[in-house]
XYZ file of N, CA and C in Angstrom:
312
model
N 1.220 -1.063 -0.040
C -0.333 0.174 0.241
C 0.678 1.437 0.351
N 1.951 1.393 0.847
C 3.031 2.731 0.901
C 3.171 2.468 -0.417
N 4.291 1.181 -1.223
C 5.212 1.559 -2.037
C 3.772 2.315 -3.542
N 2.778 1.666 -3.570
C 1.641 2.590 -4.339
C 1.745 3.204 -4.494
N 1.335 4.342 -3.304
C 1.119 5.340 -2.634
C 2.770 6.420 -3.499
N 3.795 5.802 -3.282
C 4.848 6.395 -3.203
C 5.034 6.645 -5.075
N 4.957 5.628 -5.653
C 4.982 5.482 -6.640
C 4.131 6.646 -7.432
N 2.901 6.667 -6.888
C 1.317 7.815 -7.486
C 2.331 8.569 -7.655
N 2.992 9.246 -5.868
C 3.390 10.593 -5.902
C 4.580 10.842 -6.996
N 5.628 9.904 -6.938
C 6.886 10.245 -8.243
C 6.044 10.156 -9.603
N 5.616 9.701 -9.863
C 4.316 10.082 -11.184
C 4.039 11.342 -11.243
N 3.309 11.589 -10.306
C 2.923 13.161 -10.086
C 3.791 14.506 -10.185
N 4.679 14.524 -9.319
C 5.882 14.829 -9.733
C 6.267 14.951 -10.609
N 6.815 13.944 -11.276
C 6.922 13.762 -12.961
C 6.010 14.834 -14.057
N 5.093 14.712 -13.833
C 3.961 14.896 -14.434
C 4.091 16.510 -14.809
N 3.831 17.468 -13.072
C 3.841 18.657 -13.154
C 5.063 18.909 -13.688
N 6.351 18.229 -13.212
C 7.912 19.196 -13.959
C 7.572 19.067 -15.567
N 6.828 18.524 -16.010
C 6.815 18.306 -17.196
C 6.209 19.392 -17.858
N 5.060 19.546 -17.214
C 3.808 20.237 -17.371
C 4.565 21.964 -17.474
N 5.172 21.866 -16.303
C 5.893 23.479 -16.078
C 7.423 23.797 -16.710
N 7.421 22.378 -17.741
C 8.780 23.006 -18.478
C 8.543 23.051 -19.739
N 7.072 22.604 -20.268
C 6.272 22.604 -21.849
C 6.582 24.579 -21.895
N 6.658 24.628 -23.220
C 6.956 25.823 -23.838
C 5.212 26.068 -24.218
N 4.860 27.817 -23.819
C 3.398 28.036 -24.790
C 4.169 28.246 -26.318
N 2.849 28.005 -26.884
C 3.064 28.188 -27.999
C 3.015 29.458 -28.469
N 4.238 29.738 -30.191
C 4.486 31.160 -30.187
C 3.536 31.829 -30.607
N 3.921 33.412 -30.619
C 2.902 33.781 -31.638
C 2.768 33.386 -32.772
N 1.908 33.630 -33.514
C 1.957 33.933 -34.862
C 1.646 35.192 -35.542
N 2.387 35.158 -36.424
C 2.378 36.613 -36.895
C 2.807 36.758 -38.269
N 1.531 37.389 -39.208
C 1.552 37.917 -40.611
C 1.564 39.293 -40.549
N 2.821 39.536 -41.635
C 3.323 41.021 -41.727
C 2.989 41.674 -43.303
N 2.103 42.608 -43.607
C 1.540 43.101 -44.444
C 2.301 43.868 -45.529
N 2.019 44.043 -46.621
C 3.009 44.972 -47.598
C 2.448 46.661 -46.800
N 0.660 46.684 -46.869
C 0.528 48.209 -46.385
C 0.815 48.662 -44.700
N 0.948 49.146 -44.356
C 1.061 49.967 -42.999
C -0.052 50.637 -42.210
N -0.916 50.829 -43.043
C -2.232 51.762 -42.439
C -3.259 50.904 -42.228
N -3.230 49.703 -41.582
C -4.327 48.480 -40.997
C -4.942 48.858 -39.550
N -5.865 49.584 -39.771
C -6.183 49.861 -38.288
C -6.866 48.733 -37.501
N -6.401 49.136 -36.028
C -6.542 48.290 -34.989
C -8.078 47.317 -34.959
N -7.731 46.162 -35.082
C -8.769 45.202 -35.575
C -8.750 44.057 -35.178
N -9.710 43.110 -34.829
C -9.644 41.807 -34.772
C -10.060 41.005 -35.899
N -9.028 39.816 -35.989
C -10.184 39.029 -37.033
C -9.838 37.257 -36.781
N -10.812 36.865 -37.143
C -10.558 35.577 -36.482
C -9.920 34.710 -38.191
N -9.113 33.756 -37.734
C -8.333 32.808 -39.212
C -7.636 31.572 -38.158
N -7.940 30.548 -38.953
C -6.753 29.282 -38.844
C -7.845 28.581 -37.182
N -8.645 29.290 -36.277
C -8.929 28.833 -35.159
C -7.849 29.927 -34.110
N -7.628 31.027 -34.366
C -7.015 31.986 -33.614
C -7.811 33.308 -33.795
N -7.712 33.983 -32.378
C -7.792 35.527 -32.929
C -6.596 36.286 -33.185
N -6.399 37.316 -34.680
C -5.252 38.217 -34.801
C -5.644 39.341 -34.731
N -5.009 39.816 -33.666
C -4.993 41.191 -33.272
C -4.082 42.152 -34.420
N -4.806 43.236 -34.866
C -3.940 43.743 -35.781
C -3.977 45.364 -35.972
N -2.865 45.536 -36.052
C -2.226 47.469 -36.265
C -1.359 47.460 -37.019
N -1.372 48.478 -37.626
C -0.454 49.113 -38.787
C -0.227 48.260 -39.361
N 0.885 47.038 -39.702
C 1.158 46.670 -40.476
C 1.502 44.829 -40.527
N 0.786 44.487 -39.286
C 0.912 43.204 -39.010
C -0.382 42.567 -38.127
N -0.409 41.279 -38.085
C -1.284 40.733 -37.125
C -0.888 39.692 -36.698
N -1.423 39.611 -35.400
C -0.865 38.865 -34.236
C -1.213 37.637 -33.979
N -1.003 36.814 -33.430
C -2.343 35.399 -32.913
C -1.669 35.253 -31.576
N -1.495 35.496 -30.499
C -1.406 35.146 -29.180
C -1.203 33.683 -28.504
N -2.600 32.895 -29.117
C -3.409 31.477 -28.695
C -3.359 30.744 -30.179
N -2.470 30.765 -30.901
C -2.705 29.455 -32.000
C -3.077 28.490 -31.959
N -3.701 28.076 -32.351
C -4.141 27.059 -33.065
C -2.573 25.820 -33.956
N -3.331 24.733 -33.627
C -2.783 23.625 -34.625
C -3.103 24.398 -36.253
N -4.099 25.158 -36.636
C -4.352 25.275 -37.347
C -3.836 26.579 -37.760
N -3.245 27.097 -37.527
C -3.449 28.801 -37.592
C -2.331 29.118 -38.176
N -0.970 28.612 -38.323
C 0.016 28.396 -39.280
C -0.464 27.620 -40.727
N -1.140 28.068 -41.944
C -2.163 27.546 -43.109
C -2.239 28.587 -43.523
N -2.121 27.906 -44.892
C -2.930 28.359 -46.381
C -4.017 29.044 -46.401
N -4.603 28.138 -45.421
C -6.123 28.231 -45.474
C -6.151 30.060 -44.452
N -5.711 29.927 -43.395
C -5.385 31.262 -42.560
C -5.000 32.978 -42.801
N -3.916 32.170 -44.087
C -3.321 33.524 -44.647
C -4.571 34.009 -45.760
N -4.921 32.805 -46.454
C -6.280 33.086 -47.201
C -7.039 34.653 -47.021
N -7.320 34.096 -45.353
C -8.246 34.895 -44.936
C -7.764 36.280 -44.655
N -6.509 36.374 -44.071
C -5.748 37.666 -43.442
C -5.924 38.509 -44.877
N -5.331 37.503 -45.715
C -5.125 38.708 -47.037
C -6.249 38.673 -48.042
N -7.536 37.989 -48.106
C -8.053 38.798 -48.402
C -8.938 40.090 -47.697
N -8.943 40.213 -46.050
C -9.248 41.673 -45.376
C -8.082 42.616 -45.536
N -7.028 42.181 -45.671
C -5.732 43.041 -45.256
C -4.852 43.733 -46.341
N -5.062 42.031 -47.861
C -4.300 42.228 -48.722
C -2.864 41.815 -48.658
N -1.986 41.941 -49.641
C -1.122 41.279 -49.687
C 0.026 40.873 -48.534
N -0.107 39.558 -47.667
C 0.904 39.184 -47.041
C 2.068 38.948 -47.318
N 3.219 39.823 -47.094
C 4.892 39.649 -46.775
C 5.397 38.737 -45.992
N 4.870 37.963 -45.001
C 5.995 37.180 -44.144
C 4.600 36.464 -43.270
N 4.293 35.364 -43.098
C 3.556 34.436 -42.206
C 4.152 33.264 -41.254
N 4.158 33.669 -39.686
C 5.062 32.736 -39.610
C 4.804 32.313 -37.580
N 5.607 31.812 -37.553
C 5.712 31.679 -35.721
C 6.914 31.308 -35.093
N 7.563 32.086 -34.288
C 9.234 31.433 -34.129
C 9.669 31.472 -35.180
N 10.512 30.395 -35.079
C 11.800 29.944 -36.183
C 10.820 29.043 -37.784
N 9.710 29.286 -37.607
C 8.461 28.281 -38.518
C 7.720 29.453 -39.114
N 7.898 29.196 -40.747
C 6.797 30.133 -41.283
C 6.147 29.175 -42.886
N 5.563 29.775 -43.052
C 4.660 28.858 -44.207
C 5.384 28.698 -44.828
N 5.795 27.562 -45.806
C 5.863 27.535 -46.520
C 5.919 28.440 -47.934
N 7.569 28.445 -48.513
C 7.230 29.200 -49.687
C 6.395 29.032 -50.956
N 5.987 28.274 -51.380
C 4.479 27.957 -52.310
C 3.940 28.296 -51.783
N 3.651 28.022 -50.629
C 2.223 28.282 -49.788
C 1.824 29.632 -49.857
N 2.649 30.272 -49.555
C 3.294 31.953 -48.927
C 2.815 32.493 -50.469
N 3.191 32.330 -51.370
C 2.960 32.559 -52.677
C 1.228 32.136 -53.688
N 1.020 31.247 -53.006
C -0.602 30.555 -53.110
C -1.473 31.915 -52.638
N -0.809 32.075 -51.368
C -1.393 33.181 -50.311
C -1.706 34.767 -50.597
N -0.499 35.161 -51.129
C -0.338 36.307 -52.359
C -1.332 36.639 -53.182
N -0.783 35.674 -54.150
C -1.804 35.192 -55.631
C -3.160 34.912 -55.043
N -3.920 34.920 -54.107
C -4.853 34.826 -54.135
C -5.707 36.422 -53.499
N -4.792 37.239 -53.208
C -5.058 38.123 -52.938
C -5.098 39.428 -53.623
N -4.327 39.113 -54.343
C -4.250 40.176 -55.552
C -5.307 40.070 -56.724
């Protein structure tokens, strides 16, 4: 009985440590050719993007946020997307071209 309680406590400690070491999702940022975007919000790719000036930022992205579909929603609203990515990852070049092509 005491051994199983110790095992449960050990597992709980490891799970807690793993959860605290998990890094939060990176912000997904879209930058645009234009610089006059009014302060606004738009939902794309399962996330709320906060937009102003020349960019939109999703602070709580989902697994669908960094996608061609989300890029197209933003491009339709704000025009030519120059960059679209999070941390060290970006929308692949061919998808960014497809996104830009859909906005023009």
